[in-house]
CSV table of C-alpha atoms in Angstrom, one decimal:
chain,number,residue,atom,x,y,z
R,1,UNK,CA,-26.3,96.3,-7.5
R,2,UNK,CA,-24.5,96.3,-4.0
R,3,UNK,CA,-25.0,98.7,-1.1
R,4,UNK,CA,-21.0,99.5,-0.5
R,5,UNK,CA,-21.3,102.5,1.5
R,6,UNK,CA,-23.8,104.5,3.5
R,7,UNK,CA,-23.7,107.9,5.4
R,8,UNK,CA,-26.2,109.0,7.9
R,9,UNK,CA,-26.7,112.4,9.7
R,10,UNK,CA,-28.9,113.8,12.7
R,11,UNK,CA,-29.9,109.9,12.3
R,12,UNK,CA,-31.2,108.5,15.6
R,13,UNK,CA,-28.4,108.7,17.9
R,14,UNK,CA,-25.9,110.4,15.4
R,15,UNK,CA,-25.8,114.3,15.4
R,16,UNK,CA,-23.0,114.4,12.9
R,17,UNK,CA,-22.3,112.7,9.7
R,18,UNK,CA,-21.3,109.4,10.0
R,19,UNK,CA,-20.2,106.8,7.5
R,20,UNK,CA,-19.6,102.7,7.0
R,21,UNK,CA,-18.2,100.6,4.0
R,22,UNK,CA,-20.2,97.4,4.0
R,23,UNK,CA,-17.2,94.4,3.4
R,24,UNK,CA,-18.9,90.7,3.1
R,25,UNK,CA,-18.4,90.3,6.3
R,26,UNK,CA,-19.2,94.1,8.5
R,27,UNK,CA,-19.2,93.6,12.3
R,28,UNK,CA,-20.7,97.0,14.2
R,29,UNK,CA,-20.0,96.9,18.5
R,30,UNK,CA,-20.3,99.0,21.3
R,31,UNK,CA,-21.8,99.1,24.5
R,32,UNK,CA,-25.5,98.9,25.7
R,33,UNK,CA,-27.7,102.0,24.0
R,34,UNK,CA,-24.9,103.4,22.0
R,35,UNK,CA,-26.4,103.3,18.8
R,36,UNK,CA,-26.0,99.6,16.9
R,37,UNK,CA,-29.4,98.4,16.5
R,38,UNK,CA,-29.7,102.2,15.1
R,39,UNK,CA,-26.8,101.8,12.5
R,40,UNK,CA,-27.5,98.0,11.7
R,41,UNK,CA,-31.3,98.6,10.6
R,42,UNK,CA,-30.3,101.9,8.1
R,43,UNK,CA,-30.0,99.9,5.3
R,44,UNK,CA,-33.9,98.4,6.4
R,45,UNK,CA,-35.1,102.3,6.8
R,46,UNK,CA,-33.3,103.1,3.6
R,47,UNK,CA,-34.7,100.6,1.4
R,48,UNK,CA,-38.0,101.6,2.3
R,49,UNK,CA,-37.0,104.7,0.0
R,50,UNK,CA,-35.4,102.9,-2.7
R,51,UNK,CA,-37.8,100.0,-3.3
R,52,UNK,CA,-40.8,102.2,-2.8
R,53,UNK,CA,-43.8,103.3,-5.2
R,54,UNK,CA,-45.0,106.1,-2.6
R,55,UNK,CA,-44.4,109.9,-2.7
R,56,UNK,CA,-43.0,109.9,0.9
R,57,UNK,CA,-38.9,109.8,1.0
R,58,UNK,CA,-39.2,106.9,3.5
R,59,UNK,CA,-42.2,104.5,3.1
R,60,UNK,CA,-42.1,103.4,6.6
R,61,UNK,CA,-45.6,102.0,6.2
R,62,UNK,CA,-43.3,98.8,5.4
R,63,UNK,CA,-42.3,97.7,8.5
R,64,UNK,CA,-45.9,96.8,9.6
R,65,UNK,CA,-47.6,97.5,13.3
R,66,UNK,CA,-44.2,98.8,14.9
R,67,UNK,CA,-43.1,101.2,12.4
R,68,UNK,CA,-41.8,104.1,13.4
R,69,UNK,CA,-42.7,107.6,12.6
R,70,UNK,CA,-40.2,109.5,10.7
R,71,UNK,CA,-39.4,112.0,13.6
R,72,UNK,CA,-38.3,109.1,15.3
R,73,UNK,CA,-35.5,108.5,12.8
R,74,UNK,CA,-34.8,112.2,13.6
R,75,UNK,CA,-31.9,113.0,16.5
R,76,UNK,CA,-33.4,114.2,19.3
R,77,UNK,CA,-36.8,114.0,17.6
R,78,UNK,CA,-37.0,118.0,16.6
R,79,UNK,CA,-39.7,117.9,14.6
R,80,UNK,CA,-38.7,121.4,12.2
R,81,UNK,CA,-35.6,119.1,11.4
R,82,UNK,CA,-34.3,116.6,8.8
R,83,UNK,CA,-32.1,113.7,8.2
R,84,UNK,CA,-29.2,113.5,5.7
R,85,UNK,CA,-28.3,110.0,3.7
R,86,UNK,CA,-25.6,109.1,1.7
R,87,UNK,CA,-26.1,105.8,-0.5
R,88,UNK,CA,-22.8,104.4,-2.9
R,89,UNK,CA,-24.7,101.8,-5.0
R,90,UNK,CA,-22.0,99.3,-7.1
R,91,UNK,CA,-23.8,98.3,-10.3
R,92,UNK,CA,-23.2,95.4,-12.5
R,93,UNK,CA,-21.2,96.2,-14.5
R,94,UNK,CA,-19.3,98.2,-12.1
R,95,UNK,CA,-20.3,101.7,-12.3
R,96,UNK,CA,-21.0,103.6,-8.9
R,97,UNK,CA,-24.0,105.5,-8.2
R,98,UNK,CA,-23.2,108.2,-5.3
R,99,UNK,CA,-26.6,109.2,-4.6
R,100,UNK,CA,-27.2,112.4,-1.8
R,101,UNK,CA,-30.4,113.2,0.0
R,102,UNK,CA,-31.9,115.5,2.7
R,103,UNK,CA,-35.1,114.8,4.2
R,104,UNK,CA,-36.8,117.7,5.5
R,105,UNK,CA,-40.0,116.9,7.8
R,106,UNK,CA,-42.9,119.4,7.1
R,107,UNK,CA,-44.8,119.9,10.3
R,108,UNK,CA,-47.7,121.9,8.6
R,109,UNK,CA,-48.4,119.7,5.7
R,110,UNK,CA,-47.7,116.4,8.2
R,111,UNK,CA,-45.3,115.3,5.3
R,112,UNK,CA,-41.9,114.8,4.5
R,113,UNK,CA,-39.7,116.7,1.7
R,114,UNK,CA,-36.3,116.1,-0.2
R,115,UNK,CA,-34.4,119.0,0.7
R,116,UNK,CA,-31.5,118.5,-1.4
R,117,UNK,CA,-30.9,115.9,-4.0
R,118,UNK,CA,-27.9,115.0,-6.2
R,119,UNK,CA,-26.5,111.8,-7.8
R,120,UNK,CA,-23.3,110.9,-9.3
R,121,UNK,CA,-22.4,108.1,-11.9
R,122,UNK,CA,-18.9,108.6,-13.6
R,123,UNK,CA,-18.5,112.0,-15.4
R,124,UNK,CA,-22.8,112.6,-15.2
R,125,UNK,CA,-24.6,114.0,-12.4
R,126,UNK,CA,-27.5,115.7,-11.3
R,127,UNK,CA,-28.1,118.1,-8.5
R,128,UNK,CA,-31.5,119.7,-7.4
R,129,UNK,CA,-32.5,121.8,-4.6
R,130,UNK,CA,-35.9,122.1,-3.6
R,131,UNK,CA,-37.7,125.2,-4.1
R,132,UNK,CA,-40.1,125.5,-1.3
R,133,UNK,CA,-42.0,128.9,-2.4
R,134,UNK,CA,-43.7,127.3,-5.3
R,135,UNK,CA,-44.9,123.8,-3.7
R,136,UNK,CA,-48.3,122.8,-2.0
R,137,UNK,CA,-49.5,120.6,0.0
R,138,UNK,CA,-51.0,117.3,-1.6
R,139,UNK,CA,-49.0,117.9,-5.1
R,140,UNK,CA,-47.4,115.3,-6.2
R,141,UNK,CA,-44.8,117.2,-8.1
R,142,UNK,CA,-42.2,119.2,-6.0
R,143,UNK,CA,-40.5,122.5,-7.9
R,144,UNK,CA,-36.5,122.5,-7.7
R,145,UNK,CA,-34.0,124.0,-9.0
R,146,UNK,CA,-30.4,123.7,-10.1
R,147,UNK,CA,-27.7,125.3,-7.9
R,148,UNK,CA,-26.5,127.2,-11.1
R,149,UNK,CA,-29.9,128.1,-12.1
R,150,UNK,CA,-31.9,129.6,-9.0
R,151,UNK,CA,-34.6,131.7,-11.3
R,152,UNK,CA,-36.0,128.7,-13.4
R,153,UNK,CA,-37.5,126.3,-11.0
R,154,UNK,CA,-37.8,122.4,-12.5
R,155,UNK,CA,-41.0,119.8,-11.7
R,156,UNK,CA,-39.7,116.9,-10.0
R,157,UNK,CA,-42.0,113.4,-9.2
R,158,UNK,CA,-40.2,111.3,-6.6
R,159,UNK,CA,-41.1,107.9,-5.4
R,160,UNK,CA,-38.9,107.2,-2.2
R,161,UNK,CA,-36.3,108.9,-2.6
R,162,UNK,CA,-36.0,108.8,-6.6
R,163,UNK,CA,-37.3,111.0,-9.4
R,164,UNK,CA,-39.5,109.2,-11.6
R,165,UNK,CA,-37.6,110.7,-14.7
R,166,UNK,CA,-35.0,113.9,-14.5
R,167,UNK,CA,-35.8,116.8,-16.6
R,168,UNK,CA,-34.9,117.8,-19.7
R,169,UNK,CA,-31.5,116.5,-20.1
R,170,UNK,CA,-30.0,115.7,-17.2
R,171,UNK,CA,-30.6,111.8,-17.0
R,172,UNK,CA,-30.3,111.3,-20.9
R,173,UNK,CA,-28.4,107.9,-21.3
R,174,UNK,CA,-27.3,107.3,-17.6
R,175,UNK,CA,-30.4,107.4,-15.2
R,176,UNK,CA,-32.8,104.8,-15.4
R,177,UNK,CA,-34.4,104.9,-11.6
R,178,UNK,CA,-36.4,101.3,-11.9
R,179,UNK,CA,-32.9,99.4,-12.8
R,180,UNK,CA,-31.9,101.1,-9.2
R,181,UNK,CA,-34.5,99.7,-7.7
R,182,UNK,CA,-34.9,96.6,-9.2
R,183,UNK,CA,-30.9,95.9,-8.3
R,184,UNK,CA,-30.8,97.0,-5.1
R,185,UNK,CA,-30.0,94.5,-2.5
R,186,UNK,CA,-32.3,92.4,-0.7
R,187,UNK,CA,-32.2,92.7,2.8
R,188,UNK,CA,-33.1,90.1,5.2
R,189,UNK,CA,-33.1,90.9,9.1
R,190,UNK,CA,-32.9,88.6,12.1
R,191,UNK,CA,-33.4,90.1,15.1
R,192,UNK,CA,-32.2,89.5,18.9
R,193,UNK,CA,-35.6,88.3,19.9
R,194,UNK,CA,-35.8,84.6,18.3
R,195,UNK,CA,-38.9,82.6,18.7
R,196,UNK,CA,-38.8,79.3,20.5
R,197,UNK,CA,-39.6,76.3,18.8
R,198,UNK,CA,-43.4,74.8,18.3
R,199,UNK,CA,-44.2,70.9,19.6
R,200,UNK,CA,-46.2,70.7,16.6
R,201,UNK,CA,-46.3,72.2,13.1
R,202,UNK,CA,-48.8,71.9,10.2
R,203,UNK,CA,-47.8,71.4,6.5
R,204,UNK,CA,-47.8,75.2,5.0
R,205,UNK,CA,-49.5,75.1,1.8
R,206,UNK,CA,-46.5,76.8,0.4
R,207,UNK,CA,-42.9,77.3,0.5
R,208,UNK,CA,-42.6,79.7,3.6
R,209,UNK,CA,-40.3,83.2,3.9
R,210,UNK,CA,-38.3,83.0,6.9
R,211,UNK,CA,-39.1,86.3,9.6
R,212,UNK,CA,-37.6,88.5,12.0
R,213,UNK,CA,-38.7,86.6,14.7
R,214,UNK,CA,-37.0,83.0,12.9
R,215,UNK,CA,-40.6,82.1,13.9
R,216,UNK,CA,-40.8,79.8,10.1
R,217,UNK,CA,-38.1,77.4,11.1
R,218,UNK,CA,-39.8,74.8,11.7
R,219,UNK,CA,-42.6,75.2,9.2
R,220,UNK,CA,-39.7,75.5,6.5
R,221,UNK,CA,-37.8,72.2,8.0
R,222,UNK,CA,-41.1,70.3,7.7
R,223,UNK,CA,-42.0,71.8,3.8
R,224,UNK,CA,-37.7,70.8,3.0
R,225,UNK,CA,-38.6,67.2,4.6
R,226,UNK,CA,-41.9,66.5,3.0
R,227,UNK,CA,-41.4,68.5,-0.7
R,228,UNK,CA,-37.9,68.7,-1.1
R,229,UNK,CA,-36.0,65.5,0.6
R,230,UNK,CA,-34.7,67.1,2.9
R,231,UNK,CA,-32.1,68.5,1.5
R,232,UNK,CA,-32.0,71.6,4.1
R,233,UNK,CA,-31.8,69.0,6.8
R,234,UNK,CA,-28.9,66.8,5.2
R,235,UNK,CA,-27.3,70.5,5.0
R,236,UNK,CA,-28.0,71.6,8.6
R,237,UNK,CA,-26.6,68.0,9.7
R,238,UNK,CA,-23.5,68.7,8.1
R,239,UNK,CA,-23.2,72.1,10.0
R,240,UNK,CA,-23.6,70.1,13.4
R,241,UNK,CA,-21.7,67.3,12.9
R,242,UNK,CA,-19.1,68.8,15.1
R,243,UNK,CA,-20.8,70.2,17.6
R,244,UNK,CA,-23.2,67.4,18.4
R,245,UNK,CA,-21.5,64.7,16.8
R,246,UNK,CA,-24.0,62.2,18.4
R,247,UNK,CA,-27.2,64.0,17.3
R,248,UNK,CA,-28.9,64.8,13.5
R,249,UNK,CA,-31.7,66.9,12.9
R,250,UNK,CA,-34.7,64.8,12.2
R,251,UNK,CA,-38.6,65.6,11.4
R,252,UNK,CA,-41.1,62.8,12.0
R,253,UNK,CA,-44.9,63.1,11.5
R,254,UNK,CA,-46.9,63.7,14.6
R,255,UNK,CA,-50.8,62.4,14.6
R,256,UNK,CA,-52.1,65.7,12.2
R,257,UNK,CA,-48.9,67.3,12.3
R,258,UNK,CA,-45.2,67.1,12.4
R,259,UNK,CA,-42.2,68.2,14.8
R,260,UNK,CA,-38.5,69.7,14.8
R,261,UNK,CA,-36.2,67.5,16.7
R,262,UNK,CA,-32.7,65.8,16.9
R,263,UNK,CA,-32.3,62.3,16.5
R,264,UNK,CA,-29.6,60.4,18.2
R,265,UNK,CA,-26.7,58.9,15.8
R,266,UNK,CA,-25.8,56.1,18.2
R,267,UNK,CA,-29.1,54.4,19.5
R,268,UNK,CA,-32.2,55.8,16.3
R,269,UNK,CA,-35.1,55.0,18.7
R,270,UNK,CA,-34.0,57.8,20.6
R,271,UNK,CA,-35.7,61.4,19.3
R,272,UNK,CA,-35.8,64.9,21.5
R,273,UNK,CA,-38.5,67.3,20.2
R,274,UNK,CA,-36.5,70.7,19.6
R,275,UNK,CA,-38.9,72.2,22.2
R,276,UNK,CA,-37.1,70.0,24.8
R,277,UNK,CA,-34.1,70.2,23.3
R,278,UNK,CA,-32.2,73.2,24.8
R,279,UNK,CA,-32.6,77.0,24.1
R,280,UNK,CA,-29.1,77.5,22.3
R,281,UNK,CA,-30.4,74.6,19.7
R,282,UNK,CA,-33.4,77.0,19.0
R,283,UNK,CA,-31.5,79.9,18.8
R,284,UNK,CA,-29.1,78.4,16.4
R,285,UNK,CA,-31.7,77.0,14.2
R,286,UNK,CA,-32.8,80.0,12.0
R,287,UNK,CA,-29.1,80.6,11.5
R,288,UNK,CA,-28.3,76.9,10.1
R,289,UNK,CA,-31.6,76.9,8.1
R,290,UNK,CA,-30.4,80.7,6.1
R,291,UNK,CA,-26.9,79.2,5.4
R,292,UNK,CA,-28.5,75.5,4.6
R,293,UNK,CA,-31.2,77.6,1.9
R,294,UNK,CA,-28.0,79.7,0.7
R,295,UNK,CA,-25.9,76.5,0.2
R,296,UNK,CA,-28.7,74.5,-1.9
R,297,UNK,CA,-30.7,77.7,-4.1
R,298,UNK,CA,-28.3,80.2,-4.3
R,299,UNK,CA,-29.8,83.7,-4.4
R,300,UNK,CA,-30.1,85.4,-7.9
R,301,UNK,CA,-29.5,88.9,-6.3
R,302,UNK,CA,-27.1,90.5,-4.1
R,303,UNK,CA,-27.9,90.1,-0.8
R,304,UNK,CA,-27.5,91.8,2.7
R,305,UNK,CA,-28.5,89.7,5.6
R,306,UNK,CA,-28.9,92.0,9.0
R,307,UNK,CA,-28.4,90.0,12.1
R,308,UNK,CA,-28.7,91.4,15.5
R,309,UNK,CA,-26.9,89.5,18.8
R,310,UNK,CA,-27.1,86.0,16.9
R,311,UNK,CA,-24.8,84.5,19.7
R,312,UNK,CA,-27.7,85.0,21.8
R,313,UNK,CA,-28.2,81.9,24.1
R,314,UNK,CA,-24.9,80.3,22.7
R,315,UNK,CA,-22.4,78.6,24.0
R,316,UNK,CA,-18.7,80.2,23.2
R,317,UNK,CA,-17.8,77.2,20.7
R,318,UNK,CA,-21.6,77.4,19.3
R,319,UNK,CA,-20.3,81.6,18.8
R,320,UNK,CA,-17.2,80.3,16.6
R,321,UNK,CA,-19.2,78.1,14.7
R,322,UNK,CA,-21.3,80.7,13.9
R,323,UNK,CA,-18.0,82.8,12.7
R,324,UNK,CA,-17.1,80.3,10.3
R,325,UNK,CA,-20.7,79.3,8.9
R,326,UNK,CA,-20.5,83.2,7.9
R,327,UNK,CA,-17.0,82.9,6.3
R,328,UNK,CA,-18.3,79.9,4.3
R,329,UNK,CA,-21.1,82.1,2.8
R,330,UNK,CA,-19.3,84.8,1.5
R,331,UNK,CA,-17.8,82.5,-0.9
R,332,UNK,CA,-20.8,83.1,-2.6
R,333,UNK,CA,-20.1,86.8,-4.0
R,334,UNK,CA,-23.9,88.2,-3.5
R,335,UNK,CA,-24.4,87.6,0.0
R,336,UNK,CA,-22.7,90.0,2.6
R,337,UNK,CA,-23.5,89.9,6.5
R,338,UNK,CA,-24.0,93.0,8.9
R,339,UNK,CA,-23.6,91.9,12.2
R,340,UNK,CA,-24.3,93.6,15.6
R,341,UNK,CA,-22.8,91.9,18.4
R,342,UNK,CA,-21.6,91.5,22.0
R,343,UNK,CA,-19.4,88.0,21.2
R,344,UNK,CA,-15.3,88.1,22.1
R,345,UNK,CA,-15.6,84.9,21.0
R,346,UNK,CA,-17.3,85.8,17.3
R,347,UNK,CA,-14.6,88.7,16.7
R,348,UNK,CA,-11.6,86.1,17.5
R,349,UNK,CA,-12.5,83.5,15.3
R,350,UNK,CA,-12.5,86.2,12.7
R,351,UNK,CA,-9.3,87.4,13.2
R,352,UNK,CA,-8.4,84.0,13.6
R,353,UNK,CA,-9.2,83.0,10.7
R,354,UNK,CA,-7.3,86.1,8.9
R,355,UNK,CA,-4.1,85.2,10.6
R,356,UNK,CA,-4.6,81.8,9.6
R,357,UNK,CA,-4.3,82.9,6.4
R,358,UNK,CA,-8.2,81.4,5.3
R,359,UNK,CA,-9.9,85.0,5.6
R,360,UNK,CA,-9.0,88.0,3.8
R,361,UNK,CA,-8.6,91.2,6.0
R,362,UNK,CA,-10.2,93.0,3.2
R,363,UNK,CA,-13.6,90.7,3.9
R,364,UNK,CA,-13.8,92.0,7.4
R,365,UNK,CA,-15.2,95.3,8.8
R,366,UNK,CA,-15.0,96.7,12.5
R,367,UNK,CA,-16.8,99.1,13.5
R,368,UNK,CA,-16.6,100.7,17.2
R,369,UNK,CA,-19.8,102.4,18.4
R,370,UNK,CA,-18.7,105.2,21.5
R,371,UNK,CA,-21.4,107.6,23.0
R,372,UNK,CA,-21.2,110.6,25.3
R,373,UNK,CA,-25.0,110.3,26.4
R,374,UNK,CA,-25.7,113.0,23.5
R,375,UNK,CA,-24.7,112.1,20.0
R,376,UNK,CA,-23.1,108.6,19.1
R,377,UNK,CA,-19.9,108.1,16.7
R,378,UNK,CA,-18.8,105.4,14.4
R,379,UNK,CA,-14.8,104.2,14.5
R,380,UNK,CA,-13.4,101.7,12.2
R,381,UNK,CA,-11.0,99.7,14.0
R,382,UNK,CA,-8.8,98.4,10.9
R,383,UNK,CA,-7.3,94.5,10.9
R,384,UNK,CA,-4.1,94.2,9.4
R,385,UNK,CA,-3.1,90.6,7.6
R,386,UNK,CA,-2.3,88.7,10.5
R,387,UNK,CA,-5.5,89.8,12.7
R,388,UNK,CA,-4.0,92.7,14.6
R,389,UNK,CA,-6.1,95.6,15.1
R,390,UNK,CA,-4.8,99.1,15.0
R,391,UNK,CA,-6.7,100.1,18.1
R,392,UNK,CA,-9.2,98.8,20.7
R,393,UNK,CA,-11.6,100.9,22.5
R,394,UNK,CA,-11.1,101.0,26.0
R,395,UNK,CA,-13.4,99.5,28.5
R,396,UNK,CA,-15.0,96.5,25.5
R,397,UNK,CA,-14.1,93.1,26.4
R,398,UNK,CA,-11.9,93.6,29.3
R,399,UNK,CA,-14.4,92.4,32.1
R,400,UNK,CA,-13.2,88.9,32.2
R,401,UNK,CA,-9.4,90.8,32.7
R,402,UNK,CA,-10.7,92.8,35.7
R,403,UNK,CA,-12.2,90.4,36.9
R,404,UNK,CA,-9.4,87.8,37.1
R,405,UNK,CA,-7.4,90.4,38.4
R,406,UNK,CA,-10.1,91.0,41.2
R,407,UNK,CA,-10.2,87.7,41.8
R,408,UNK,CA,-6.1,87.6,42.7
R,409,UNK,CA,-6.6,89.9,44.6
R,410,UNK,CA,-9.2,89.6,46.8
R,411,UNK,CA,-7.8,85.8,47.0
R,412,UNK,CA,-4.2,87.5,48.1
R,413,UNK,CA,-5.8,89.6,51.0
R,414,UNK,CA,-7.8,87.1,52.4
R,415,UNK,CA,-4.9,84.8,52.6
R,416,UNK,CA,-2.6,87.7,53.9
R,417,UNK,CA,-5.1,88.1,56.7
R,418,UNK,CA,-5.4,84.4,57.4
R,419,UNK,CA,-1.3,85.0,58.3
């Protein structure tokens, strides 16, 4: 099952209800402290409430020593307030779950509530409001009721933010909440902080997960060259062939360790750790190793990979690599990229690629982040077939214009006054 659409309100930064269709490839931008990091890592906060075995809405607990405290998902952190999500779930077989809460925060019982609850699937649905005279603290079943049925209150047990069964029969034949979970999408984050590479790595005793920080690289390189061949490095070399046609990715054993580094094509004695390497090599790495691990085991499950400024440290023709590395792995149908980004350079080669004909506009998603200091709002900026947008917001990407133009002209005056 996909995550196709999702709606957020009095979320973060956003007062009022705002709403994004996730495309394979779904591009969010917008200037500094508008609001992207806060709309790219929804899906993250929302997961915690679909894959989740906890009574809470949002199990937060999840995200470690930095989570955050569900006021701080609130806009303008009012504690007596609550958060509204919207979640359009495409299952296999192609039926689509519209599932609608409101999370209330309880400041007396220290606890958050579903305020209001409904899902759609087809022709069945289910709607519940909660009914806040008959609950208690510490229960662990909440009374609702139906919206046609306010005298009759029904006893709810949520996990996340889904009922562990619907009464009576309301969810005969249609809701099966563990399928939901178990289908969900897996989401995998990269952040904007990358770690820089080790001199020297021990063996891991087993295969390791990659992590926000792309901190596993090189202990995943050096499990790939030792248990699997290196096939993730033959991969990876075939990524960089073009940019450093004279370099391949190597490991080589180091006294009790080994070490990450590039190899020169032309003379093989000749080996740079990756610690000495440059900083746009390391911050290209965990990118080549995702797509390289994509490429040979493709994931079993739909998949939605959040990346955060991953032209971070990169060279403009590193950025449009990086473009195309994304178009190549949405051939495969289960993975799908959320990007938040600053690049002119990443957005071309996308539209690029649609005028070229080799990208459909349909893969693509814009999305335009504005702010008034206040509240923040979400604008899709639609591409047509040939890479035109139907709008540009004013002020993004036109410093290099201005200053060119300030350039000429400052240039012209000083040369009038040389007259």
């Amino acid at each position: 099952m996909a995550l196709a659409r999702i709606s957020l309100r009095n979320y973060r930064c956003f007062a009022t209800k705002q709403e994004i269709e996730l495309c394979p490839i779904t591009v969010i931008l917008g200037k500094n402290n508008s609001g992207k990091s806060a709309l790219v890592r929804a899906p993250m906060v929302m997961a915690t409430g679909i894959r989740s075995n906890f009574s809470l809405p949002l199990d937060l607990v999840q995200f470690g020593e930095d989570a955050p405290e569900f006021i701080d998902l609130v806009h303008q952190r009012l504690e007596l307030s609550s958060i509204s999500v919207g979640l359009d779930l495409v299952g296999s077989e192609g039926q689509l779950y519209a599932l609608k809460a409101t999370i209330q925060n309880v400041v007396e019982w220290n606890t958050q509530r579903i305020r209001d609850w409904s899902l759609h699937c087809g022709t069945q649905s289910a709607t519940y409001e909660w009914f806040t005279g008959l609950d208690s603290e510490g229960s662990e079943q909440h009374p609702y009721r139906r919206p046609n049925n306010v005298a009759e209150p029904v006893w709810l047990e949520l996990k996340g933010l889904l009922p562990t069964a619907l009464p009576g029969d309301d969810g005969v034949g249609w809701y099966d909440p563990e399928r939901i979970r178990s289908a969900f999408d897996v989401i995998r984050y990269l952040g904007p902080f990358r770690a820089k590479p080790r001199r020297l790595v021990r063996l891991p005793a087993r295969e390791p997960e990659q992590n926000e920080f792309g901190s596993r690289t090189e202990e995943i390189l050096i499990y790939d060259h030792v248990r699997r061949k290196g096939l993730l490095i033959k991969q990876i070399n075939q990524y960089l062939r073009d940019q450093l046609p004279v370099w391949e990715l190597e490991v080589r054993s180091q006294l009790d360790g080994y070490a990450v580094g590039l190899r020169s094509r032309t003379n093989p004695e000749l080996w740079v750790p990756a610690t000495d390497s440059g900083t746009g090599i390391a911050q290209l790495l965990p990118f080549l190793v995702r797509r390289a691990q994509d490429e040979v085991n493709p994931p079993g499950q739909d998949v939605l990979e959040v990346i955060e400024e991953p032209e971070l440290h990169l060279h403009p023709s590193a950025q449009s690599v990086l473009a195309d590395l994304y178009i190549r792995a949405i051939r495969n149908e289960r993975v799908r990229f959320l990007v938040e980004t600053h690049s002119e350079t990443f957005l071309l080669r996308l539209r690029r690629r649609v005028a070229e004909g080799k990208l459909n506009a349909d893969k693509i998603a814009f999305y335009f982040i504005d702010s008034d200091g206040e509240s923040s709002t979400v604008k899709k900026i639609n591409i047509d077939e040939f890479g035109n947008v139907d709008y540009w917001p004013k002020g993004i990407f036109e410093e290099n214009f201005e200053e060119v133009r300030a350039l000429a002209e400052a240039q012209e005056d000083r040369m009038d006054d040389a007259r």
